Coordinates of N, CA, C and O in Angstrom, one line a residue:
D1 N 0.9 -1.2 0.0 CA 0.0 0.0 0.0 C 0.9 1.2 0.0 O 1.7 1.5 0.9
V2 N 0.8 2.0 -1.1 CA 1.6 3.2 -1.2 C 1.0 4.4 -0.4 O -0.2 4.6 -0.5
Q3 N 1.8 5.0 0.4 CA 1.3 6.2 1.1 C 2.4 7.3 1.0 O 3.6 7.1 1.0
L4 N 1.8 8.5 0.8 CA 2.7 9.7 0.8 C 2.1 10.7 1.8 O 0.8 10.9 1.8
Q5 N 2.9 11.4 2.6 CA 2.4 12.4 3.5 C 3.2 13.6 3.4 O 4.4 13.6 3.7
A6 N 2.6 14.7 3.0 CA 3.3 16.0 2.9 C 3.2 16.8 4.2 O 2.1 16.7 4.9
S7 N 4.2 17.5 4.5 CA 4.2 18.3 5.7 C 5.2 19.5 5.5 O 5.9 19.5 4.6
G8 N 5.1 20.4 6.5 CA 6.1 21.5 6.5 C 5.6 22.9 6.0 O 6.3 23.8 6.0
G9 N 4.3 22.9 5.6 CA 3.8 24.2 5.2 C 3.6 25.1 6.3 O 3.8 24.8 7.5
G10 N 3.3 26.4 6.0 CA 3.1 27.4 7.0 C 2.9 28.7 6.4 O 2.8 28.9 5.2
L11 N 3.0 29.7 7.3 CA 2.9 31.1 6.9 C 4.2 31.8 7.0 O 4.9 31.6 8.0
V12 N 4.6 32.4 5.9 CA 5.9 33.0 5.9 C 5.9 34.4 5.1 O 5.0 34.6 4.3
E13 N 6.7 35.3 5.4 CA 6.8 36.6 4.8 C 7.4 36.5 3.4 O 8.2 35.5 3.2
T14 N 7.2 37.4 2.6 CA 7.8 37.5 1.3 C 9.3 37.5 1.5 O 9.9 38.2 2.3
G15 N 10.0 36.6 0.7 CA 11.5 36.5 0.8 C 11.9 35.4 1.8 O 13.1 35.1 1.8
G16 N 11.0 34.9 2.5 CA 11.3 33.8 3.5 C 11.5 32.5 2.8 O 11.4 32.3 1.6
S17 N 11.7 31.5 3.7 CA 12.0 30.1 3.3 C 11.1 29.1 4.0 O 10.7 29.4 5.2
L18 N 10.8 28.0 3.4 CA 10.2 26.9 4.0 C 10.8 25.6 3.4 O 11.2 25.6 2.2
R19 N 10.7 24.5 4.2 CA 11.1 23.2 3.6 C 9.9 22.3 3.8 O 9.5 22.0 4.9
L20 N 9.4 21.8 2.6 CA 8.4 20.8 2.7 C 9.0 19.4 2.7 O 10.0 19.2 2.1
S21 N 8.3 18.5 3.3 CA 8.7 17.1 3.3 C 7.6 16.2 2.8 O 6.4 16.5 3.0
C22 N 8.0 15.1 2.1 CA 7.0 14.1 1.6 C 7.5 12.8 2.1 O 8.5 12.2 1.5
A23 N 7.0 12.3 3.1 CA 7.3 11.0 3.6 C 6.6 9.9 2.9 O 5.4 10.0 2.7
T24 N 7.3 8.9 2.4 CA 6.7 7.9 1.6 C 6.8 6.5 2.2 O 7.8 6.2 3.0
S25 N 5.9 5.6 1.8 CA 6.0 4.2 2.2 C 5.4 3.4 1.1 O 4.5 3.9 0.4
G26 N 5.8 2.1 1.0 CA 5.3 1.2 0.0 C 5.8 1.4 -1.4 O 5.3 0.8 -2.3
L27 N 6.8 2.3 -1.5 CA 7.4 2.5 -2.9 C 8.8 1.9 -2.9 O 9.5 1.7 -1.9
T28 N 9.2 1.5 -4.1 CA 10.6 1.1 -4.3 C 11.3 2.5 -4.5 O 11.5 2.9 -5.7
F29 N 11.8 3.0 -3.5 CA 12.2 4.4 -3.5 C 13.2 4.8 -4.5 O 13.2 5.8 -5.2
D30 N 14.2 3.9 -4.7 CA 15.3 4.2 -5.7 C 14.8 3.9 -7.1 O 15.7 4.1 -8.0
D31 N 13.6 3.5 -7.4 CA 13.2 3.2 -8.7 C 11.9 3.9 -9.0 O 11.0 3.3 -9.7
D32 N 11.7 5.1 -8.5 CA 10.5 5.8 -8.7 C 10.8 7.3 -9.0 O 11.9 7.7 -9.0
A33 N 9.8 8.1 -9.1 CA 9.9 9.5 -9.2 C 8.8 10.2 -8.4 O 7.7 9.7 -8.3
I34 N 9.2 11.2 -7.7 CA 8.3 12.0 -6.9 C 8.2 13.4 -7.4 O 9.2 14.1 -7.6
G35 N 7.0 13.9 -7.5 CA 6.7 15.2 -8.0 C 6.0 16.1 -6.9 O 5.4 15.5 -6.0
W36 N 6.2 17.4 -7.0 CA 5.5 18.3 -6.2 C 4.6 19.1 -7.1 O 5.0 19.6 -8.2
F37 N 3.3 19.3 -6.7 CA 2.4 20.1 -7.4 C 1.8 21.2 -6.4 O 2.0 21.0 -5.2
R38 N 1.2 22.2 -6.9 CA 0.6 23.1 -6.1 C -0.8 23.6 -6.7 O -0.9 23.6 -7.9
Q39 N -1.6 24.0 -5.8 CA -3.0 24.4 -6.3 C -3.4 25.6 -5.4 O -3.6 25.5 -4.2
A40 N -3.6 26.7 -6.1 CA -4.1 27.9 -5.4 C -5.6 27.9 -5.5 O -6.2 27.3 -6.4
P41 N -6.3 28.6 -4.6 CA -7.8 28.6 -4.6 C -8.3 29.1 -6.0 O -7.9 30.1 -6.5
G42 N -9.2 28.3 -6.5 CA -9.9 28.6 -7.8 C -9.0 28.4 -9.0 O -9.5 28.7 -10.1
K43 N -7.9 27.7 -8.8 CA -7.0 27.5 -9.9 C -6.7 26.0 -10.1 O -6.9 25.2 -9.2
E44 N -6.2 25.6 -11.2 CA -5.9 24.2 -11.5 C -4.6 23.8 -10.7 O -3.8 24.7 -10.4
R45 N -4.5 22.6 -10.5 CA -3.2 22.0 -9.9 C -2.1 22.1 -10.9 O -2.3 21.6 -12.0
T46 N -1.0 22.6 -10.6 CA 0.1 22.8 -11.5 C 1.4 22.1 -10.9 O 1.6 22.1 -9.7
W47 N 2.2 21.6 -11.8 CA 3.4 21.0 -11.5 C 4.5 22.0 -11.1 O 4.6 23.0 -11.7
V48 N 5.3 21.6 -10.0 CA 6.3 22.5 -9.5 C 7.7 21.8 -9.8 O 8.6 22.5 -10.3
S49 N 7.9 20.6 -9.4 CA 9.2 20.0 -9.5 C 9.1 18.5 -9.4 O 8.0 17.9 -9.1
L50 N 10.1 17.8 -9.9 CA 10.2 16.4 -9.9 C 11.6 15.9 -9.6 O 12.6 16.5 -10.1
I51 N 11.7 14.8 -8.8 CA 13.0 14.2 -8.6 C 12.8 12.7 -9.2 O 11.9 12.0 -8.8
N52 N 13.7 12.4 -10.0 CA 13.7 11.1 -10.7 C 14.8 10.2 -10.1 O 16.0 10.4 -10.4
H53 N 14.5 9.3 -9.3 CA 15.5 8.5 -8.6 C 16.2 7.5 -9.5 O 17.3 7.3 -9.3
K54 N 15.4 7.0 -10.4 CA 16.0 6.0 -11.3 C 17.1 6.6 -12.2 O 18.1 6.0 -12.4
Y55 N 16.8 7.7 -12.8 CA 17.7 8.4 -13.7 C 18.5 9.5 -13.1 O 19.2 10.2 -13.8
R56 N 18.3 9.7 -11.8 CA 19.1 10.7 -11.1 C 19.0 12.1 -11.7 O 20.1 12.7 -12.1
S57 N 17.8 12.6 -11.8 CA 17.6 13.9 -12.4 C 16.6 14.7 -11.6 O 15.8 14.1 -10.9
T58 N 16.7 16.0 -11.7 CA 15.7 16.9 -11.1 C 15.2 17.9 -12.1 O 15.9 18.2 -13.1
H59 N 13.9 18.3 -11.9 CA 13.3 19.2 -12.9 C 12.5 20.2 -12.1 O 11.9 19.9 -11.1
Y60 N 12.3 21.4 -12.7 CA 11.6 22.5 -12.1 C 10.8 23.3 -13.1 O 11.2 23.4 -14.3
T61 N 9.6 23.7 -12.7 CA 8.9 24.7 -13.6 C 9.7 26.0 -13.6 O 10.4 26.3 -12.6
D62 N 9.6 26.8 -14.6 CA 10.4 28.0 -14.8 C 10.2 29.0 -13.6 O 11.2 29.6 -13.2
S63 N 9.0 29.1 -13.1 CA 8.8 30.1 -12.1 C 9.5 29.9 -10.8 O 9.6 30.8 -9.9
V64 N 10.0 28.6 -10.6 CA 10.6 28.4 -9.3 C 12.1 28.0 -9.5 O 12.8 27.8 -8.5
K65 N 12.6 28.0 -10.7 CA 14.0 27.7 -10.9 C 14.9 28.8 -10.2 O 14.7 30.0 -10.3
G66 N 15.9 28.3 -9.5 CA 16.8 29.1 -8.8 C 16.3 29.5 -7.4 O 17.1 30.1 -6.6
R67 N 15.1 29.1 -7.1 CA 14.5 29.5 -5.7 C 14.1 28.2 -5.0 O 14.2 28.2 -3.8
F68 N 13.7 27.2 -5.7 CA 13.3 25.9 -5.0 C 14.3 24.8 -5.4 O 14.9 24.8 -6.5
T69 N 14.6 23.9 -4.4 CA 15.4 22.8 -4.6 C 14.8 21.5 -4.1 O 14.3 21.5 -3.0
I70 N 14.7 20.5 -5.0 CA 14.2 19.2 -4.6 C 15.3 18.3 -4.3 O 16.3 18.3 -5.0
S71 N 15.1 17.5 -3.2 CA 16.1 16.5 -2.9 C 15.4 15.3 -2.2 O 14.2 15.4 -1.9
S72 N 16.2 14.3 -1.8 CA 15.6 13.2 -1.1 C 16.6 12.5 -0.2 O 17.9 12.7 -0.4
D73 N 16.1 11.8 0.7 CA 16.9 11.0 1.7 C 16.4 9.6 1.6 O 15.3 9.3 2.1
S74 N 17.1 8.7 0.9 CA 16.7 7.4 0.7 C 16.6 6.6 2.0 O 15.8 5.7 2.1
A75 N 17.4 6.9 3.0 CA 17.4 6.2 4.2 C 16.0 6.5 5.0 O 15.6 5.7 5.8
K76 N 15.5 7.6 4.7 CA 14.2 8.0 5.3 C 13.0 7.9 4.4 O 11.9 8.2 4.8
N77 N 13.3 7.5 3.1 CA 12.2 7.5 2.1 C 11.4 8.8 2.1 O 10.2 8.8 2.0
T78 N 12.1 9.8 2.1 CA 11.5 11.2 2.2 C 12.1 12.1 1.1 O 13.3 12.1 0.8
V79 N 11.2 12.8 0.5 CA 11.6 13.8 -0.5 C 11.3 15.2 0.1 O 10.3 15.4 0.8
Y80 N 12.2 16.1 -0.2 CA 12.1 17.5 0.3 C 12.0 18.5 -0.8 O 12.5 18.3 -1.9
L81 N 11.3 19.6 -0.5 CA 11.3 20.7 -1.4 C 11.7 22.0 -0.6 O 10.9 22.4 0.3
Q82 N 12.9 22.4 -0.8 CA 13.4 23.6 -0.1 C 13.0 24.8 -0.9 O 13.3 24.9 -2.1
M83 N 12.2 25.7 -0.3 CA 11.7 26.8 -1.0 C 12.3 28.1 -0.4 O 12.1 28.3 0.8
S84 N 12.9 28.9 -1.2 CA 13.5 30.1 -0.8 C 13.0 31.3 -1.6 O 12.4 31.1 -2.6
S85 N 13.3 32.5 -1.1 CA 12.9 33.7 -1.8 C 11.4 33.6 -2.2 O 11.0 33.9 -3.3
L86 N 10.6 33.2 -1.2 CA 9.2 33.0 -1.5 C 8.5 34.3 -1.9 O 8.8 35.4 -1.3
K87 N 7.5 34.1 -2.7 CA 6.7 35.3 -3.2 C 5.2 35.0 -2.9 O 4.8 33.8 -2.8
P88 N 4.4 36.1 -2.9 CA 3.0 35.8 -2.6 C 2.3 34.9 -3.6 O 1.4 34.1 -3.3
E89 N 2.8 34.9 -4.8 CA 2.3 34.0 -5.9 C 2.6 32.5 -5.7 O 2.1 31.7 -6.4
D90 N 3.5 32.2 -4.7 CA 3.8 30.8 -4.3 C 2.7 30.3 -3.4 O 2.7 29.1 -3.1
T91 N 1.8 31.2 -2.9 CA 0.8 30.7 -2.0 C -0.1 29.7 -2.6 O -0.6 29.9 -3.7
A92 N -0.2 28.5 -2.0 CA -1.0 27.4 -2.5 C -1.0 26.3 -1.6 O -0.2 26.3 -0.6
T93 N -1.8 25.3 -1.9 CA -1.7 24.0 -1.2 C -0.7 23.1 -2.0 O -0.9 23.0 -3.3
Y94 N 0.3 22.6 -1.4 CA 1.3 21.8 -2.1 C 1.1 20.3 -1.8 O 0.8 19.9 -0.7
Y95 N 1.2 19.6 -2.9 CA 1.0 18.1 -2.9 C 2.2 17.4 -3.4 O 2.8 17.9 -4.4
C96 N 2.5 16.3 -2.8 CA 3.5 15.4 -3.4 C 2.8 14.2 -4.0 O 1.7 13.8 -3.5
A97 N 3.4 13.6 -5.0 CA 2.8 12.5 -5.7 C 3.8 11.6 -6.4 O 4.9 12.1 -6.7
A98 N 3.5 10.3 -6.6 CA 4.5 9.4 -7.1 C 4.1 9.0 -8.5 O 2.9 8.9 -8.9
T99 N 5.1 8.7 -9.3 CA 4.9 8.3 -10.7 C 6.0 7.4 -11.1 O 7.0 7.2 -10.4
V100 N 5.8 6.7 -12.3 CA 6.9 5.9 -12.8 C 8.0 6.9 -13.2 O 7.7 8.0 -13.7
P101 N 9.3 6.5 -13.1 CA 10.4 7.4 -13.5 C 10.4 7.7 -15.0 O 10.5 6.8 -15.8
P102 N 10.3 9.0 -15.4 CA 10.3 9.3 -16.8 C 11.7 9.1 -17.4 O 12.7 9.4 -16.8
E103 N 11.7 8.5 -18.6 CA 13.0 8.3 -19.3 C 13.6 9.7 -19.7 O 12.8 10.6 -19.9
P104 N 14.9 9.7 -19.8 CA 15.5 11.0 -20.2 C 14.9 11.6 -21.5 O 14.7 10.8 -22.4
G105 N 14.6 12.8 -21.4 CA 14.0 13.5 -22.6 C 12.5 13.5 -22.5 O 11.8 14.2 -23.3
S106 N 11.9 12.8 -21.6 CA 10.4 12.8 -21.4 C 9.9 14.2 -20.9 O 10.7 14.9 -20.2
T107 N 8.7 14.5 -21.2 CA 8.2 15.8 -20.8 C 6.8 15.7 -20.1 O 6.2 16.7 -19.7
W108 N 6.3 14.5 -20.0 CA 4.9 14.3 -19.6 C 4.7 14.5 -18.1 O 3.6 14.5 -17.6
F109 N 5.8 14.6 -17.3 CA 5.7 14.6 -15.9 C 5.1 15.8 -15.3 O 5.0 15.9 -14.1
D110 N 4.7 16.8 -16.1 CA 4.0 17.9 -15.6 C 2.5 17.8 -15.6 O 1.8 18.7 -15.2
E111 N 2.1 16.6 -16.0 CA 0.6 16.3 -16.1 C 0.2 15.5 -14.8 O 0.6 14.4 -14.6
P112 N -0.7 16.0 -14.0 CA -1.2 15.3 -12.8 C -1.7 13.9 -13.1 O -1.6 13.0 -12.3
D113 N -2.3 13.8 -14.3 CA -3.0 12.5 -14.5 C -2.0 11.3 -14.6 O -2.4 10.2 -14.5
Y114 N -0.7 11.6 -14.8 CA 0.2 10.5 -14.9 C 0.8 10.1 -13.5 O 1.6 9.2 -13.4
Y115 N 0.3 10.7 -12.5 CA 0.7 10.3 -11.1 C -0.3 9.4 -10.5 O -1.5 9.6 -10.6
T116 N 0.2 8.4 -9.9 CA -0.7 7.3 -9.4 C -1.1 7.4 -7.9 O -2.1 6.9 -7.5
D117 N -0.2 8.0 -7.2 CA -0.5 8.1 -5.7 C -0.2 9.5 -5.2 O 0.9 10.1 -5.6
W118 N -1.0 10.0 -4.4 CA -0.9 11.4 -3.9 C -1.0 11.5 -2.4 O -1.7 10.7 -1.7
G119 N -0.2 12.4 -1.9 CA -0.4 12.7 -0.5 C -1.4 13.8 -0.2 O -1.9 14.4 -1.2
Q120 N -1.7 14.0 1.0 CA -2.6 15.1 1.3 C -1.8 16.4 1.2 O -0.6 16.4 1.1
G121 N -2.5 17.5 1.0 CA -1.8 18.7 0.8 C -1.2 19.4 2.1 O -1.7 19.1 3.2
T122 N -0.3 20.3 1.9 CA 0.2 21.1 3.0 C 0.1 22.6 2.5 O 0.6 22.9 1.4
Q123 N -0.4 23.4 3.3 CA -0.7 24.8 2.9 C 0.5 25.7 3.1 O 1.1 25.7 4.2
V124 N 0.8 26.4 2.1 CA 1.9 27.4 2.1 C 1.3 28.8 1.8 O 0.6 29.0 0.8
T125 N 1.5 29.7 2.7 CA 0.9 31.0 2.6 C 2.1 32.0 2.7 O 2.8 32.0 3.7
V126 N 2.3 32.9 1.7 CA 3.3 33.9 1.7 C 2.7 35.2 1.8 O 1.9 35.6 0.9
S127 N 2.9 35.9 2.8 CA 2.3 37.2 3.0 C 3.2 38.3 2.4 O 4.4 38.2 2.3
S128 N 2.5 39.3 1.9 CA 3.2 40.4 1.2 C 3.6 41.6 2.1 O 3.2 41.6 3.3

């Protein structure tokens, strides 16, 4: 039974930092990929970042490049999203999700429908 649990959200001022965690179980951690998505009120869920454990790669949407860093600790089966220089437009509920590891050159991993297991969300609020 695959489970993902996101945590670490909170209220932070513009320019501040937060680290989100996604604790996983039931996955073959070194042979999967974990993505982060976010959803603001009234908006669609959008992809933020992906870590591909099988092919050892990381990916980011343009709006967070240079500010967010995704990483993982295989001993803890946990994926992290370090968020820095936060902006009010980063305010959203953040979700982690598992998918099959995309082969190099693939671009489908920004689509929520390709993710099979989701954690509950964690709220991030950035005040202006």
